[in-house]
Amino acid sequence: SCRYCKRRARTRRPAIGLWNLARFAEALVPLIGVRGAEAELEKYQTLFVDETESSMQRKLGLLSWTGEDDKLVQSFLDQMRE
């Protein structure tokens, strides 16, 4: 498999994960209701962002995460793609 394909798949993971969980949540609606399913999907999105930030913080050696770090990480990822 090509390196480009792997990188592209990596950038789509959040959306793919959310889509998969949404399908699973649809199956659980009779048990947990629509509001329960939506609440769990929101938790996933928040948790995914938090874990991604934490992972990048460790990888880049940042002591804490600030709003400006989003730009730093995006620049870092862009450089790696080139």
CSV table of N, CA and C in Angstrom, one decimal:
chain,number,residue,atom,x,y,z
A,1,SER,N,0.8,-1.2,0.0
A,1,SER,CA,0.0,0.0,0.0
A,1,SER,C,0.9,1.2,0.0
A,2,CYS,N,0.4,2.3,-0.6
A,2,CYS,CA,1.2,3.5,-0.7
A,2,CYS,C,1.2,4.4,0.6
A,3,ARG,N,2.2,5.1,0.7
A,3,ARG,CA,2.3,6.0,1.9
A,3,ARG,C,1.2,7.0,1.9
A,4,TYR,N,0.9,7.6,0.7
A,4,TYR,CA,-0.1,8.6,0.6
A,4,TYR,C,-1.5,8.0,1.1
A,5,CYS,N,-1.8,6.8,0.7
A,5,CYS,CA,-3.0,6.2,1.2
A,5,CYS,C,-3.1,6.1,2.7
A,6,LYS,N,-2.0,5.6,3.3
A,6,LYS,CA,-2.0,5.5,4.7
A,6,LYS,C,-2.2,6.8,5.4
A,7,ARG,N,-1.5,7.9,4.9
A,7,ARG,CA,-1.6,9.2,5.5
A,7,ARG,C,-3.1,9.7,5.4
A,8,ARG,N,-3.6,9.5,4.2
A,8,ARG,CA,-5.0,10.0,4.0
A,8,ARG,C,-6.0,9.3,4.9
A,9,ALA,N,-5.8,8.0,5.1
A,9,ALA,CA,-6.6,7.2,6.0
A,9,ALA,C,-6.5,7.7,7.4
A,10,ARG,N,-5.3,8.1,7.8
A,10,ARG,CA,-5.1,8.6,9.2
A,10,ARG,C,-5.8,9.9,9.4
A,11,THR,N,-5.9,10.7,8.4
A,11,THR,CA,-6.6,12.0,8.6
A,11,THR,C,-8.1,11.8,8.7
A,12,ARG,N,-8.6,10.7,8.2
A,12,ARG,CA,-10.0,10.5,8.1
A,12,ARG,C,-10.5,9.7,9.3
A,13,ARG,N,-9.6,9.3,10.2
A,13,ARG,CA,-10.0,8.4,11.3
A,13,ARG,C,-11.1,9.0,12.2
A,14,PRO,N,-11.0,10.3,12.6
A,14,PRO,CA,-12.1,10.9,13.4
A,14,PRO,C,-13.5,10.7,12.8
A,15,ALA,N,-13.6,11.0,11.5
A,15,ALA,CA,-14.9,11.0,10.8
A,15,ALA,C,-15.3,9.5,10.7
A,16,ILE,N,-14.4,8.6,10.4
A,16,ILE,CA,-14.8,7.2,10.2
A,16,ILE,C,-15.2,6.7,11.5
A,17,GLY,N,-14.5,7.0,12.6
A,17,GLY,CA,-14.9,6.5,13.9
A,17,GLY,C,-16.3,7.0,14.3
A,18,LEU,N,-16.5,8.3,14.1
A,18,LEU,CA,-17.8,8.9,14.4
A,18,LEU,C,-18.9,8.2,13.6
A,19,TRP,N,-18.7,8.0,12.3
A,19,TRP,CA,-19.7,7.3,11.5
A,19,TRP,C,-20.0,5.9,12.0
A,20,ASN,N,-19.0,5.2,12.3
A,20,ASN,CA,-19.2,3.8,12.9
A,20,ASN,C,-20.0,3.9,14.2
A,21,LEU,N,-19.6,4.8,15.1
A,21,LEU,CA,-20.3,4.9,16.3
A,21,LEU,C,-21.8,5.3,16.1
A,22,ALA,N,-22.0,6.2,15.2
A,22,ALA,CA,-23.3,6.7,14.9
A,22,ALA,C,-24.2,5.5,14.4
A,23,ARG,N,-23.7,4.6,13.6
A,23,ARG,CA,-24.4,3.4,13.2
A,23,ARG,C,-24.7,2.5,14.4
A,24,PHE,N,-23.8,2.4,15.2
A,24,PHE,CA,-24.0,1.6,16.4
A,24,PHE,C,-25.0,2.2,17.4
A,25,ALA,N,-24.9,3.5,17.5
A,25,ALA,CA,-25.9,4.3,18.3
A,25,ALA,C,-27.3,4.1,17.8
A,26,GLU,N,-27.4,4.1,16.5
A,26,GLU,CA,-28.8,3.9,15.9
A,26,GLU,C,-29.4,2.6,16.3
A,27,ALA,N,-28.5,1.6,16.4
A,27,ALA,CA,-29.0,0.2,16.8
A,27,ALA,C,-29.4,0.2,18.3
A,28,LEU,N,-28.8,1.1,19.1
A,28,LEU,CA,-29.1,1.2,20.5
A,28,LEU,C,-30.2,2.1,20.9
A,29,VAL,N,-30.7,2.9,19.9
A,29,VAL,CA,-31.8,3.9,20.2
A,29,VAL,C,-32.9,3.2,21.0
A,30,PRO,N,-33.4,2.0,20.6
A,30,PRO,CA,-34.5,1.4,21.3
A,30,PRO,C,-34.2,1.2,22.8
A,31,LEU,N,-32.9,1.0,23.1
A,31,LEU,CA,-32.5,0.8,24.5
A,31,LEU,C,-32.2,2.1,25.3
A,32,ILE,N,-31.5,3.0,24.6
A,32,ILE,CA,-31.0,4.2,25.3
A,32,ILE,C,-31.7,5.5,24.9
A,33,GLY,N,-32.5,5.4,23.9
A,33,GLY,CA,-33.2,6.6,23.4
A,33,GLY,C,-32.3,7.5,22.5
A,34,VAL,N,-33.0,8.4,21.8
A,34,VAL,CA,-32.2,9.3,20.8
A,34,VAL,C,-31.3,10.2,21.6
A,35,ARG,N,-31.8,10.8,22.7
A,35,ARG,CA,-31.0,11.7,23.5
A,35,ARG,C,-29.7,11.0,24.1
A,36,GLY,N,-29.9,9.8,24.5
A,36,GLY,CA,-28.8,9.0,25.1
A,36,GLY,C,-27.8,8.7,24.0
A,37,ALA,N,-28.2,8.4,22.8
A,37,ALA,CA,-27.3,8.1,21.7
A,37,ALA,C,-26.5,9.3,21.3
A,38,GLU,N,-27.3,10.5,21.2
A,38,GLU,CA,-26.6,11.7,20.9
A,38,GLU,C,-25.6,12.1,21.9
A,39,ALA,N,-25.9,11.9,23.2
A,39,ALA,CA,-25.0,12.3,24.3
A,39,ALA,C,-23.7,11.5,24.2
A,40,GLU,N,-23.8,10.2,23.9
A,40,GLU,CA,-22.7,9.3,23.8
A,40,GLU,C,-21.8,9.7,22.6
A,41,LEU,N,-22.4,10.1,21.5
A,41,LEU,CA,-21.7,10.6,20.3
A,41,LEU,C,-20.9,11.9,20.6
A,42,GLU,N,-21.5,12.7,21.3
A,42,GLU,CA,-20.9,14.0,21.7
A,42,GLU,C,-19.7,13.7,22.6
A,43,LYS,N,-19.8,12.7,23.5
A,43,LYS,CA,-18.7,12.3,24.4
A,43,LYS,C,-17.5,11.8,23.5
A,44,TYR,N,-17.8,11.0,22.5
A,44,TYR,CA,-16.8,10.5,21.6
A,44,TYR,C,-16.0,11.7,21.0
A,45,GLN,N,-16.7,12.7,20.5
A,45,GLN,CA,-16.1,13.8,19.8
A,45,GLN,C,-15.2,14.5,20.8
A,46,THR,N,-15.7,14.8,22.0
A,46,THR,CA,-14.9,15.5,23.0
A,46,THR,C,-13.7,14.7,23.4
A,47,LEU,N,-13.9,13.4,23.6
A,47,LEU,CA,-12.8,12.6,24.1
A,47,LEU,C,-11.7,12.4,23.0
A,48,PHE,N,-12.1,12.3,21.7
A,48,PHE,CA,-11.2,12.2,20.6
A,48,PHE,C,-10.3,13.4,20.5
A,49,VAL,N,-10.9,14.6,20.6
A,49,VAL,CA,-10.1,15.8,20.5
A,49,VAL,C,-9.2,15.9,21.7
A,50,ASP,N,-9.7,15.6,22.9
A,50,ASP,CA,-8.8,15.7,24.1
A,50,ASP,C,-7.6,14.7,24.0
A,51,GLU,N,-7.9,13.5,23.6
A,51,GLU,CA,-6.8,12.5,23.4
A,51,GLU,C,-5.8,12.9,22.3
A,52,THR,N,-6.3,13.4,21.2
A,52,THR,CA,-5.5,13.8,20.1
A,52,THR,C,-4.5,15.0,20.6
A,53,GLU,N,-5.1,15.9,21.3
A,53,GLU,CA,-4.3,17.0,21.8
A,53,GLU,C,-3.2,16.5,22.8
A,54,SER,N,-3.6,15.6,23.7
A,54,SER,CA,-2.7,15.1,24.7
A,54,SER,C,-1.6,14.3,24.0
A,55,SER,N,-1.9,13.5,23.0
A,55,SER,CA,-0.9,12.8,22.3
A,55,SER,C,0.1,13.7,21.6
A,56,MET,N,-0.4,14.7,20.9
A,56,MET,CA,0.5,15.7,20.2
A,56,MET,C,1.3,16.4,21.2
A,57,GLN,N,0.7,16.8,22.3
A,57,GLN,CA,1.5,17.5,23.4
A,57,GLN,C,2.7,16.7,23.8
A,58,ARG,N,2.5,15.4,24.0
A,58,ARG,CA,3.6,14.5,24.4
A,58,ARG,C,4.6,14.3,23.3
A,59,LYS,N,4.1,14.1,22.0
A,59,LYS,CA,5.0,13.9,20.9
A,59,LYS,C,5.9,15.2,20.6
A,60,LEU,N,5.3,16.4,20.8
A,60,LEU,CA,6.1,17.6,20.5
A,60,LEU,C,6.8,18.1,21.8
A,61,GLY,N,6.6,17.5,22.9
A,61,GLY,CA,7.3,18.0,24.1
A,61,GLY,C,6.7,19.2,24.7
A,62,LEU,N,5.5,19.5,24.5
A,62,LEU,CA,4.8,20.7,25.0
A,62,LEU,C,4.5,20.5,26.5
A,63,LEU,N,4.7,21.5,27.3
A,63,LEU,CA,4.4,21.4,28.7
A,63,LEU,C,2.9,21.5,29.0
A,64,SER,N,2.2,22.3,28.2
A,64,SER,CA,0.7,22.4,28.4
A,64,SER,C,0.2,22.7,27.0
A,65,TRP,N,-1.1,22.6,26.9
A,65,TRP,CA,-1.8,22.9,25.6
A,65,TRP,C,-2.5,24.2,25.6
A,66,THR,N,-2.2,25.0,24.6
A,66,THR,CA,-2.9,26.3,24.5
A,66,THR,C,-3.6,26.4,23.2
A,67,GLY,N,-4.4,27.4,23.0
A,67,GLY,CA,-5.1,27.6,21.8
A,67,GLY,C,-4.2,27.8,20.5
A,68,GLU,N,-3.0,28.3,20.8
A,68,GLU,CA,-2.1,28.5,19.7
A,68,GLU,C,-1.5,27.2,19.2
A,69,ASP,N,-1.5,26.2,20.1
A,69,ASP,CA,-0.9,24.9,19.7
A,69,ASP,C,-1.6,24.2,18.6
A,70,ASP,N,-2.9,24.5,18.3
A,70,ASP,CA,-3.6,23.9,17.2
A,70,ASP,C,-2.8,24.3,15.9
A,71,LYS,N,-2.4,25.6,15.8
A,71,LYS,CA,-1.7,26.1,14.6
A,71,LYS,C,-0.4,25.4,14.5
A,72,LEU,N,0.3,25.2,15.6
A,72,LEU,CA,1.6,24.6,15.6
A,72,LEU,C,1.5,23.2,15.2
A,73,VAL,N,0.6,22.4,15.7
A,73,VAL,CA,0.4,21.0,15.3
A,73,VAL,C,0.0,20.9,13.8
A,74,GLN,N,-0.9,21.8,13.3
A,74,GLN,CA,-1.2,21.7,11.9
A,74,GLN,C,0.0,22.0,11.0
A,75,SER,N,0.8,23.0,11.4
A,75,SER,CA,2.0,23.3,10.7
A,75,SER,C,3.0,22.1,10.7
A,76,PHE,N,3.1,21.5,11.8
A,76,PHE,CA,3.9,20.3,12.0
A,76,PHE,C,3.5,19.2,11.0
A,77,LEU,N,2.2,18.9,11.0
A,77,LEU,CA,1.6,17.9,10.2
A,77,LEU,C,1.7,18.2,8.7
A,78,ASP,N,1.5,19.5,8.4
A,78,ASP,CA,1.7,19.9,7.0
A,78,ASP,C,3.1,19.7,6.5
A,79,GLN,N,4.1,20.0,7.4
A,79,GLN,CA,5.5,19.8,7.0
A,79,GLN,C,5.8,18.4,6.8
A,80,MET,N,5.2,17.5,7.6
A,80,MET,CA,5.5,16.1,7.5
A,80,MET,C,4.9,15.5,6.2
A,81,ARG,N,3.8,16.1,5.7
A,81,ARG,CA,3.2,15.7,4.5
A,81,ARG,C,4.0,16.0,3.3
A,82,GLU,N,4.8,17.1,3.4
A,82,GLU,CA,5.6,17.5,2.2
A,82,GLU,C,6.8,16.7,2.0
